[in-house]
CSV table of C-alpha atoms in Angstrom, one decimal:
chain,number,residue,atom,x,y,z
I,271,GLN,CA,-1.4,23.3,-0.1
I,272,THR,CA,-3.7,20.4,-1.0
I,273,GLN,CA,-4.3,17.8,1.5
I,274,LEU,CA,-4.7,14.1,1.0
I,275,ILE,CA,-7.7,13.0,3.0
I,276,ALA,CA,-7.5,9.5,4.2
I,277,PRO,CA,-10.7,7.7,4.8
I,278,SER,CA,-11.5,7.6,8.6
I,279,PRO,CA,-11.5,4.2,10.2
I,280,ARG,CA,-14.9,2.6,10.7
I,281,PRO,CA,-16.4,3.2,14.1
I,282,GLY,CA,-15.9,0.4,16.5
I,283,PHE,CA,-12.8,-0.9,14.7
I,284,GLY,CA,-9.7,0.3,16.6
I,285,MET,CA,-6.1,-0.4,15.7
I,286,ALA,CA,-4.9,-3.8,16.9
I,287,ASN,CA,-2.3,-3.6,19.6
I,288,THR,CA,0.2,-5.6,17.5
I,289,LEU,CA,-0.3,-3.3,14.5
I,290,ALA,CA,0.2,0.0,16.3
I,291,PRO,CA,4.0,-0.2,16.9
I,292,TYR,CA,4.4,-1.3,13.2
I,293,LEU,CA,2.4,1.6,11.9
I,294,GLN,CA,4.1,4.0,14.3
I,295,ALA,CA,7.6,2.9,13.1
I,296,ILE,CA,6.4,3.5,9.4
I,297,ARG,CA,5.1,6.9,10.4
I,298,GLN,CA,8.4,7.9,12.0
I,299,ALA,CA,10.5,6.6,9.1
I,300,LEU,CA,8.3,8.5,6.6
I,301,ARG,CA,8.6,11.7,8.6
I,302,VAL,CA,12.4,11.5,8.2
I,303,ALA,CA,12.4,10.3,4.6
I,304,LEU,CA,10.0,12.9,3.3
I,305,CYS,CA,12.4,15.8,3.7
I,306,LEU,CA,12.7,16.3,0.0
I,307,GLN,CA,14.1,19.1,-2.2
I,308,ASN,CA,14.3,20.0,-5.8
I,309,TYR,CA,17.1,18.3,-7.6
I,310,PRO,CA,17.5,18.7,-11.4
I,311,SER,CA,18.8,15.7,-13.3
I,312,GLN,CA,22.6,15.5,-13.8
I,313,VAL,CA,22.1,13.5,-17.0
I,314,VAL,CA,19.3,15.1,-18.9
I,315,GLU,CA,19.2,18.9,-19.1
I,316,ARG,CA,16.1,20.8,-18.0
I,317,GLN,CA,14.5,17.8,-16.4
I,318,ASN,CA,13.7,17.0,-12.9
I,319,ARG,CA,13.3,13.2,-12.6
I,320,PRO,CA,12.6,11.1,-9.5
I,321,GLU,CA,16.1,9.9,-8.6
I,322,ILE,CA,14.8,6.8,-6.8
I,323,GLU,CA,13.2,5.6,-10.1
I,324,PHE,CA,16.0,6.5,-12.6
I,325,GLN,CA,19.0,6.3,-10.3
I,326,ASP,CA,21.1,8.6,-12.5
I,327,THR,CA,23.2,9.9,-9.6
I,328,PRO,CA,23.9,7.2,-7.0
I,329,LEU,CA,25.3,9.7,-4.5
I,330,VAL,CA,21.9,11.2,-3.9
I,331,LYS,CA,20.2,7.9,-3.1
I,332,LEU,CA,20.1,7.0,0.6
I,333,PRO,CA,20.1,3.5,1.9
I,334,PRO,CA,16.7,1.8,2.0
I,335,GLN,CA,14.9,1.1,5.2
I,336,CYS,CA,12.8,-2.0,5.7
I,337,ILE,CA,10.3,-2.1,8.6
I,338,ALA,CA,9.0,-5.6,9.1
I,339,ARG,CA,6.2,-6.8,11.4
I,340,ASP,CA,7.2,-10.3,10.6
I,341,ASP,CA,8.5,-12.3,7.6
I,342,TYR,CA,5.3,-11.9,5.7
I,343,GLU,CA,4.4,-8.2,6.4
I,344,ARG,CA,6.8,-5.4,5.7
I,345,CYS,CA,7.3,-1.9,4.4
I,346,LEU,CA,10.3,-0.8,2.3
I,347,ILE,CA,11.1,2.9,2.3
I,348,GLU,CA,13.7,3.9,-0.4
I,349,PRO,CA,14.6,7.6,0.0
I,350,SER,CA,16.6,9.9,-2.3
I,351,ILE,CA,17.1,13.6,-2.5
I,352,ASN,CA,13.9,14.4,-4.5
I,353,SER,CA,11.7,11.3,-4.2
I,354,VAL,CA,10.7,8.5,-1.9
I,355,ARG,CA,9.4,5.1,-2.9
I,356,VAL,CA,7.3,3.3,-0.3
I,357,SER,CA,6.5,-0.4,-0.9
I,358,ILE,CA,4.0,-2.4,1.2
I,359,LYS,CA,3.8,-6.2,1.6
I,360,VAL,CA,0.6,-7.4,3.3
I,361,ARG,CA,0.3,-10.6,5.2
I,362,GLN,CA,-1.2,-13.4,3.1
I,363,SER,CA,-1.6,-16.6,5.0
I,364,ASP,CA,-3.3,-18.8,2.3
I,365,ASP,CA,-4.1,-19.1,-1.4
I,366,THR,CA,-7.4,-17.3,-0.9
I,367,GLU,CA,-5.8,-14.2,0.7
I,368,ARG,CA,-3.1,-14.2,-2.0
I,369,MET,CA,-5.7,-14.2,-4.7
I,370,LEU,CA,-7.8,-11.5,-3.0
I,371,CYS,CA,-4.7,-9.3,-2.4
I,372,ARG,CA,-3.6,-9.6,-6.0
I,373,LYS,CA,-7.1,-8.7,-7.2
I,374,PHE,CA,-7.5,-5.8,-4.7
I,375,ALA,CA,-4.0,-4.4,-5.5
I,376,GLY,CA,-4.8,-4.7,-9.2
I,377,PHE,CA,-8.0,-2.7,-8.6
I,378,PHE,CA,-6.0,0.1,-7.1
I,379,THR,CA,-3.2,0.1,-9.7
I,380,GLN,CA,-5.6,0.3,-12.6
I,381,ARG,CA,-6.8,3.5,-11.0
I,382,ALA,CA,-3.4,4.9,-10.1
I,383,GLU,CA,-3.9,8.2,-11.8
I,384,HIS,CA,-6.7,9.0,-9.3
I,385,PHE,CA,-4.4,8.2,-6.3
I,386,VAL,CA,-1.6,10.6,-7.5
I,387,ILE,CA,1.2,9.0,-5.4
I,388,LEU,CA,0.3,5.4,-6.2
I,389,ARG,CA,2.6,3.6,-8.7
I,390,ARG,CA,1.1,1.4,-11.4
I,391,LYS,CA,3.6,-1.4,-10.9
I,392,PRO,CA,4.7,-2.4,-7.4
I,393,VAL,CA,8.3,-3.2,-6.6
I,394,ASP,CA,9.1,-6.9,-6.9
I,395,GLY,CA,8.2,-8.8,-3.8
I,396,TYR,CA,5.7,-6.2,-2.6
I,397,ASP,CA,1.9,-5.7,-3.2
I,398,VAL,CA,1.5,-1.9,-3.5
I,399,SER,CA,4.1,0.9,-4.0
I,400,PHE,CA,3.8,4.7,-3.7
I,401,LEU,CA,6.1,7.2,-5.3
I,402,ILE,CA,6.3,10.6,-3.6
I,403,THR,CA,8.3,13.4,-5.2
I,404,ASN,CA,9.2,16.9,-4.0
I,405,THR,CA,6.6,18.3,-6.4
I,406,HIS,CA,3.9,16.3,-4.6
I,407,LEU,CA,5.0,17.8,-1.3
I,408,GLU,CA,4.8,21.3,-2.8
I,409,ASP,CA,1.1,20.6,-3.5
I,410,MET,CA,0.2,18.5,-0.4
I,411,VAL,CA,0.8,18.6,3.3
I,412,LYS,CA,3.5,16.2,4.4
I,413,ASP,CA,1.6,14.9,7.5
I,414,SER,CA,-1.5,14.3,5.4
I,415,VAL,CA,0.5,12.2,2.9
I,416,ILE,CA,2.0,10.2,5.8
I,417,GLU,CA,-1.5,9.6,7.4
I,418,TYR,CA,-2.9,8.7,4.0
I,419,ILE,CA,-0.2,5.9,3.6
I,420,ILE,CA,-0.7,4.7,7.1
I,421,THR,CA,-4.5,4.6,6.7
I,422,PHE,CA,-4.1,2.9,3.3
I,423,VAL,CA,-2.0,0.1,4.9
I,424,GLU,CA,-4.4,-0.3,7.8
I,425,GLU,CA,-7.5,-0.4,5.6
I,426,PHE,CA,-5.9,-2.6,2.9
I,427,ASP,CA,-5.2,-5.3,5.5
I,428,LYS,CA,-8.8,-5.0,6.9
I,429,GLU,CA,-10.4,-5.2,3.5
I,430,ILE,CA,-8.5,-8.4,2.6
I,431,LYS,CA,-9.7,-10.0,5.8
I,432,ASP,CA,-13.3,-8.7,5.3
I,433,LEU,CA,-13.3,-10.0,1.7
I,434,LYS,CA,-12.1,-13.4,2.8
I,435,ILE,CA,-14.9,-13.7,5.4
I,436,ALA,CA,-17.5,-12.6,2.8
I,437,LEU,CA,-16.1,-15.0,0.3
I,438,ASN,CA,-16.2,-17.9,2.8
I,439,THR,CA,-19.8,-17.0,3.8
I,440,ARG,CA,-20.9,-17.0,0.1
I,441,LEU,CA,-19.1,-20.3,-0.5
I,442,ARG,CA,-20.7,-21.9,2.5
I,443,ALA,CA,-24.2,-20.7,1.4
I,444,ALA,CA,-23.6,-22.0,-2.1
I,445,ALA,CA,-22.4,-25.4,-0.8
I,446,THR,CA,-25.3,-25.7,1.5
I,447,ALA,CA,-27.8,-24.9,-1.3
I,448,TYR,CA,-26.1,-27.4,-3.6
I,449,MET,CA,-26.0,-30.2,-1.0
I,450,SER,CA,-29.6,-29.6,0.1
I,451,GLN,CA,-30.6,-31.0,-3.3
I,452,PHE,CA,-29.2,-34.4,-2.4
I,453,ALA,CA,-30.4,-34.5,1.2
I,454,PRO,CA,-33.7,-36.2,2.0
I,455,GLN,CA,-36.5,-33.7,2.7
I,456,ARG,CA,-37.6,-33.7,6.3
I,457,ALA,CA,-41.2,-33.8,7.2
I,458,MET,CA,-42.4,-30.9,9.3
């Protein structure tokens, strides 16, 4: 089986204490939800479509589970018999973070074919969505897929914060350089 290798966390950057229970709850819910099996379509002959996407047979769709850290950061797990859709909403405290998150998520969704399980269009109200089918789990190890998603959530949040700090630093330097034109020169 092929494994998804998640990037390892940067040295010196441990998981925040408030983030650990949230990620652990997502990990446990994914372990339960990713018990998938082959299920041919009941509508179209000789096709095996992800039931969570097409919802041809409502009986094989399980109730969705929403794991929320707070009102602004949550994970929606929608299981069915042969597929699971995982949607992630990242905390965005201001307009800068909203813009950075939109651009960063757009960067990933444009390259969705390289991320195999990443959906091109996220579910409404969420920033990033993954679609995992039973055929993905035939090719990949289930625990590796779970760790990939957990690491993705962790790193996505960190990258948004790092990008915001870098952007503010560049803006401060540009404003300082611009304003220095108008300040009187000091004699040394």
